Each structure stands twice: as C-alpha cells, then as structure tokens.
PDB file of C-alpha atoms in Angstrom:
ATOM      1  CA  MET A   1      57.547 122.277  68.675  1.00 89.00           C
ATOM      2  CA  THR A   2      60.181 124.274  70.486  1.00 95.00           C
ATOM      3  CA  GLU A   3      62.434 126.720  68.684  1.00 97.00           C
ATOM      4  CA  VAL A   4      66.021 125.718  69.552  1.00 98.00           C
ATOM      5  CA  LEU A   5      68.879 128.150  68.982  1.00 98.00           C
ATOM      6  CA  PHE A   6      72.509 127.013  69.058  1.00 98.00           C
ATOM      7  CA  TYR A   7      74.821 129.889  70.034  1.00 97.00           C
ATOM      8  CA  HIS A   8      78.469 129.250  69.174  1.00 97.00           C
ATOM      9  CA  LEU A   9      80.698 131.432  71.372  1.00 96.00           C
ATOM     10  CA  THR A  10      83.875 132.373  69.555  1.00 94.00           C
ATOM     11  CA  ASP A  11      84.768 135.909  70.659  1.00 92.00           C
ATOM     12  CA  SER A  12      83.567 136.206  74.241  1.00 92.00           C
ATOM     13  CA  THR A  13      82.968 134.123  77.308  1.00 94.00           C
ATOM     14  CA  LEU A  14      79.674 132.788  78.538  1.00 95.00           C
ATOM     15  CA  GLU A  15      79.834 135.336  81.358  1.00 95.00           C
ATOM     16  CA  ASP A  16      80.019 138.132  78.775  1.00 93.00           C
ATOM     17  CA  ALA A  17      77.249 136.850  76.494  1.00 95.00           C
ATOM     18  CA  LEU A  18      74.655 135.278  78.785  1.00 97.00           C
ATOM     19  CA  PRO A  19      73.484 138.296  80.843  1.00 96.00           C
ATOM     20  CA  GLY A  20      72.367 140.283  77.795  1.00 94.00           C
ATOM     21  CA  LEU A  21      70.406 137.316  76.486  1.00 96.00           C
ATOM     22  CA  LEU A  22      68.781 136.850  79.887  1.00 97.00           C
ATOM     23  CA  GLU A  23      67.783 140.522  79.958  1.00 96.00           C
ATOM     24  CA  ARG A  24      66.178 140.213  76.512  1.00 96.00           C
ATOM     25  CA  SER A  25      64.259 137.137  77.614  1.00 98.00           C
ATOM     26  CA  LEU A  26      62.970 138.895  80.719  1.00 97.00           C
ATOM     27  CA  ALA A  27      61.984 141.925  78.615  1.00 97.00           C
ATOM     28  CA  ARG A  28      59.729 139.565  76.616  1.00 97.00           C
ATOM     29  CA  GLY A  29      57.973 138.647  79.846  1.00 97.00           C
ATOM     30  CA  TRP A  30      59.468 135.153  79.922  1.00 97.00           C
ATOM     31  CA  SER A  31      60.615 133.304  83.014  1.00 97.00           C
ATOM     32  CA  VAL A  32      64.001 131.715  82.416  1.00 98.00           C
ATOM     33  CA  VAL A  33      65.787 128.580  83.552  1.00 98.00           C
ATOM     34  CA  VAL A  34      69.540 128.243  82.995  1.00 98.00           C
ATOM     35  CA  GLN A  35      70.878 124.711  83.214  1.00 98.00           C
ATOM     36  CA  THR A  36      74.608 124.388  83.853  1.00 97.00           C
ATOM     37  CA  GLY A  37      76.835 121.385  83.425  1.00 94.00           C
ATOM     38  CA  SER A  38      78.105 121.495  87.021  1.00 96.00           C
ATOM     39  CA  GLU A  39      77.358 122.895  90.457  1.00 97.00           C
ATOM     40  CA  GLU A  40      80.589 124.903  90.288  1.00 97.00           C
ATOM     41  CA  ARG A  41      79.474 126.656  87.104  1.00 96.00           C
ATOM     42  CA  ARG A  42      75.999 127.275  88.565  1.00 97.00           C
ATOM     43  CA  ASP A  43      77.544 128.865  91.640  1.00 97.00           C
ATOM     44  CA  ALA A  44      79.953 130.989  89.590  1.00 96.00           C
ATOM     45  CA  LEU A  45      77.095 132.276  87.399  1.00 97.00           C
ATOM     46  CA  ASP A  46      75.073 132.945  90.557  1.00 96.00           C
ATOM     47  CA  GLN A  47      77.758 135.333  91.791  1.00 95.00           C
ATOM     48  CA  HIS A  48      78.357 136.828  88.353  1.00 95.00           C
ATOM     49  CA  LEU A  49      74.734 137.778  87.664  1.00 95.00           C
ATOM     50  CA  TRP A  50      74.611 139.900  90.832  1.00 92.00           C
ATOM     51  CA  THR A  51      77.676 141.929  89.793  1.00 89.00           C
ATOM     52  CA  TRP A  52      78.000 141.609  86.014  1.00 86.00           C
ATOM     53  CA  ARG A  53      77.573 145.331  85.410  1.00 86.00           C
ATOM     54  CA  ASP A  54      78.228 148.282  87.713  1.00 83.00           C
ATOM     55  CA  ASP A  55      74.771 149.733  87.129  1.00 85.00           C
ATOM     56  CA  SER A  56      72.704 146.557  86.897  1.00 81.00           C
ATOM     57  CA  PHE A  57      72.131 143.029  88.132  1.00 89.00           C
ATOM     58  CA  ILE A  58      69.817 140.230  87.130  1.00 93.00           C
ATOM     59  CA  GLY A  59      67.490 139.029  89.870  1.00 91.00           C
ATOM     60  CA  HIS A  60      67.675 135.261  90.111  1.00 96.00           C
ATOM     61  CA  GLY A  61      67.906 132.248  92.388  1.00 96.00           C
ATOM     62  CA  THR A  62      69.384 128.775  92.320  1.00 97.00           C
ATOM     63  CA  ASP A  63      67.984 125.288  92.712  1.00 96.00           C
ATOM     64  CA  ARG A  64      69.624 124.972  96.128  1.00 94.00           C
ATOM     65  CA  GLU A  65      67.396 127.719  97.576  1.00 92.00           C
ATOM     66  CA  PRO A  66      63.721 127.701  98.603  1.00 90.00           C
ATOM     67  CA  ASN A  67      60.964 129.268  96.482  1.00 92.00           C
ATOM     68  CA  THR A  68      62.413 128.258  93.123  1.00 95.00           C
ATOM     69  CA  SER A  69      58.986 128.691  91.545  1.00 95.00           C
ATOM     70  CA  ASP A  70      59.096 132.443  92.298  1.00 95.00           C
ATOM     71  CA  GLN A  71      62.375 133.144  90.498  1.00 96.00           C
ATOM     72  CA  PRO A  72      62.340 135.084  87.202  1.00 97.00           C
ATOM     73  CA  VAL A  73      65.683 133.426  86.380  1.00 98.00           C
ATOM     74  CA  LEU A  74      66.552 130.087  87.934  1.00 98.00           C
ATOM     75  CA  LEU A  75      70.036 128.564  87.783  1.00 98.00           C
ATOM     76  CA  THR A  76      70.002 124.780  88.023  1.00 98.00           C
ATOM     77  CA  THR A  77      71.991 121.667  87.288  1.00 97.00           C
ATOM     78  CA  GLY A  78      68.888 119.540  86.797  1.00 96.00           C
ATOM     79  CA  PRO A  79      66.224 118.962  84.152  1.00 97.00           C
ATOM     80  CA  ASP A  80      63.241 120.386  86.070  1.00 96.00           C
ATOM     81  CA  ASN A  81      61.357 123.594  85.292  1.00 97.00           C
ATOM     82  CA  PRO A  82      60.022 124.715  88.696  1.00 95.00           C
ATOM     83  CA  ASN A  83      59.530 128.367  87.679  1.00 97.00           C
ATOM     84  CA  ALA A  84      57.481 127.426  84.571  1.00 97.00           C
ATOM     85  CA  ALA A  85      60.089 129.025  82.321  1.00 98.00           C
ATOM     86  CA  ALA A  86      59.233 129.770  78.707  1.00 98.00           C
ATOM     87  CA  ILE A  87      62.902 129.633  77.724  1.00 98.00           C
ATOM     88  CA  ARG A  88      65.654 127.276  78.793  1.00 98.00           C
ATOM     89  CA  PHE A  89      69.364 128.064  78.404  1.00 98.00           C
ATOM     90  CA  LEU A  90      71.764 125.122  78.403  1.00 98.00           C
ATOM     91  CA  VAL A  91      75.375 126.067  79.081  1.00 96.00           C
ATOM     92  CA  ASP A  92      78.685 124.505  79.967  1.00 92.00           C
ATOM     93  CA  GLY A  93      77.883 121.197  78.292  1.00 91.00           C
ATOM     94  CA  ALA A  94      74.584 120.624  80.127  1.00 95.00           C
ATOM     95  CA  GLU A  95      72.542 117.735  78.758  1.00 95.00           C
ATOM     96  CA  PRO A  96      69.169 118.919  77.426  1.00 96.00           C
ATOM     97  CA  PRO A  97      66.058 117.456  79.009  1.00 96.00           C
ATOM     98  CA  ALA A  98      62.890 117.055  76.950  1.00 94.00           C
ATOM     99  CA  LEU A  99      62.334 120.488  75.406  1.00 96.00           C
ATOM    100  CA  ASP A 100      58.613 120.157  74.692  1.00 93.00           C
ATOM    101  CA  GLY A 101      56.701 122.823  76.563  1.00 92.00           C
ATOM    102  CA  TYR A 102      59.268 125.594  76.113  1.00 97.00           C
ATOM    103  CA  GLU A 103      58.771 128.382  73.603  1.00 97.00           C
ATOM    104  CA  ARG A 104      62.510 128.492  73.066  1.00 98.00           C
ATOM    105  CA  ALA A 105      65.673 126.719  74.123  1.00 98.00           C
ATOM    106  CA  VAL A 106      69.171 128.125  73.709  1.00 98.00           C
ATOM    107  CA  ILE A 107      72.197 125.862  73.707  1.00 98.00           C
ATOM    108  CA  MET A 108      75.326 127.968  74.199  1.00 98.00           C
ATOM    109  CA  PHE A 109      78.697 126.335  73.616  1.00 97.00           C
ATOM    110  CA  ASP A 110      82.322 127.425  73.711  1.00 95.00           C
ATOM    111  CA  GLY A 111      83.873 127.109  70.284  1.00 94.00           C
ATOM    112  CA  HIS A 112      87.322 126.770  71.872  1.00 94.00           C
ATOM    113  CA  ASP A 113      86.326 123.669  73.860  1.00 94.00           C
ATOM    114  CA  GLN A 114      86.264 120.598  71.615  1.00 95.00           C
ATOM    115  CA  ALA A 115      84.128 118.610  74.042  1.00 94.00           C
ATOM    116  CA  HIS A 116      81.474 121.364  73.985  1.00 94.00           C
ATOM    117  CA  VAL A 117      81.567 121.519  70.185  1.00 95.00           C
ATOM    118  CA  GLU A 118      81.101 117.738  69.939  1.00 95.00           C
ATOM    119  CA  ALA A 119      78.247 117.861  72.465  1.00 95.00           C
ATOM    120  CA  ALA A 120      76.562 120.644  70.472  1.00 96.00           C
ATOM    121  CA  ARG A 121      76.761 118.525  67.304  1.00 96.00           C
ATOM    122  CA  ARG A 122      75.173 115.609  69.155  1.00 96.00           C
ATOM    123  CA  HIS A 123      72.459 117.880  70.565  1.00 96.00           C
ATOM    124  CA  TRP A 124      71.777 119.332  67.098  1.00 97.00           C
ATOM    125  CA  LYS A 125      71.089 115.848  65.723  1.00 96.00           C
ATOM    126  CA  ALA A 126      68.855 114.947  68.676  1.00 95.00           C
ATOM    127  CA  VAL A 127      66.900 118.215  68.460  1.00 96.00           C
ATOM    128  CA  LYS A 128      66.302 117.762  64.727  1.00 95.00           C
ATOM    129  CA  ALA A 129      65.315 114.106  65.220  1.00 95.00           C
ATOM    130  CA  ALA A 130      62.780 115.200  67.855  1.00 95.00           C
ATOM    131  CA  GLY A 131      61.175 117.508  65.278  1.00 94.00           C
ATOM    132  CA  HIS A 132      62.165 120.830  66.837  1.00 95.00           C
ATOM    133  CA  GLN A 133      63.062 123.827  64.706  1.00 95.00           C
ATOM    134  CA  ALA A 134      66.825 124.375  65.113  1.00 97.00           C
ATOM    135  CA  THR A 135      68.953 127.326  64.042  1.00 97.00           C
ATOM    136  CA  TYR A 136      72.692 127.825  64.392  1.00 97.00           C
ATOM    137  CA  TRP A 137      74.138 131.226  65.317  1.00 97.00           C
ATOM    138  CA  GLN A 138      77.834 132.051  65.360  1.00 95.00           C
ATOM    139  CA  GLN A 139      79.290 134.956  67.274  1.00 93.00           C
ATOM    140  CA  THR A 140      80.800 137.761  65.206  1.00 91.00           C
ATOM    141  CA  PRO A 141      84.006 139.629  66.100  1.00 89.00           C
ATOM    142  CA  GLU A 142      81.761 142.481  67.273  1.00 90.00           C
ATOM    143  CA  ARG A 143      80.128 139.979  69.672  1.00 84.00           C
ATOM    144  CA  GLY A 144      76.829 140.017  67.836  1.00 87.00           C
ATOM    145  CA  TRP A 145      75.215 136.894  66.390  1.00 93.00           C
ATOM    146  CA  GLU A 146      75.050 135.824  62.733  1.00 94.00           C
ATOM    147  CA  ARG A 147      72.723 133.067  61.596  1.00 95.00           C
ATOM    148  CA  LYS A 148      74.626 130.359  59.771  1.00 94.00           C
ATOM    149  CA  ALA A 149      72.033 127.593  59.477  1.00 89.00           C
TER     150      ALA A 149
END
C-alpha cells in the first residue's frame, strides 16, 4: 500500500512549501509528479519552480511538453504517471487517481480555503477505505510540519 501524507498549509503558501518538499524527494532519488487542480495553477508553478530561489531552481517539465518520461519533476493536470514517479503530489484541489504503485503520495491543501479542506476530508476517507496508510501533518508557525494523526 501507498503511504499517503496530508499536508495542511496554515502559515505559508503552496509556492513557499512545495519546492522544499520536491527537493527532498529528488534527494531520495525519486522521480516526482505534481498534479494540479487546473492548467492555470500548473502554469504558475511551472514559472515559479524556475525562479523560486535566487541561487537555485528545480528542473522540471509539464504535461504539455514532449519527453514527459524524461522529467525528474513533472507538472500535470491529469492522472497519468509518464515519468514513473515514486511520489505524487496533489495540490490545489486535484482529484487523486489510483495511488497504487507509488511509494508515497502527498495531498497538500490550503487550510484557509474551505473547499480544499472539505476535499481533503473526502480524500482522507477514500484513502483509508482503499487500505492506504494515511497520516495528517499540520504546518507549524515556524513553517515546519507536526504530525497530528
């Protein structure tokens, strides 16, 4: 079964939190797929990951480009896994596809957006019903993560 982590953003934006998590995933040797809830969010994250820090960027591609299977990080709006990612991030209210086959899935949701909170609750129930191991992490004021469940 897949380990599924729910990350509840309360003190920073997705743009602040996601790049560090992507870097840690890449450091583990994992390919990554990030599924967004819209093409607009995918495109905004595409631009952000190239410039998120003055001294660094995260090499990636999107599902609208060729050679998706070669990307270490792939941004997509769909359920496919063309780069054989070991970890899937679901952001911006994206609907999870079947999570079997991933080592880990991370569902990140904005705690200030009621629709995202409700979707995360629905996803939690579905993940548990599918037999996956689920944990819930809430952001701390220092922007770290504390396990709550």
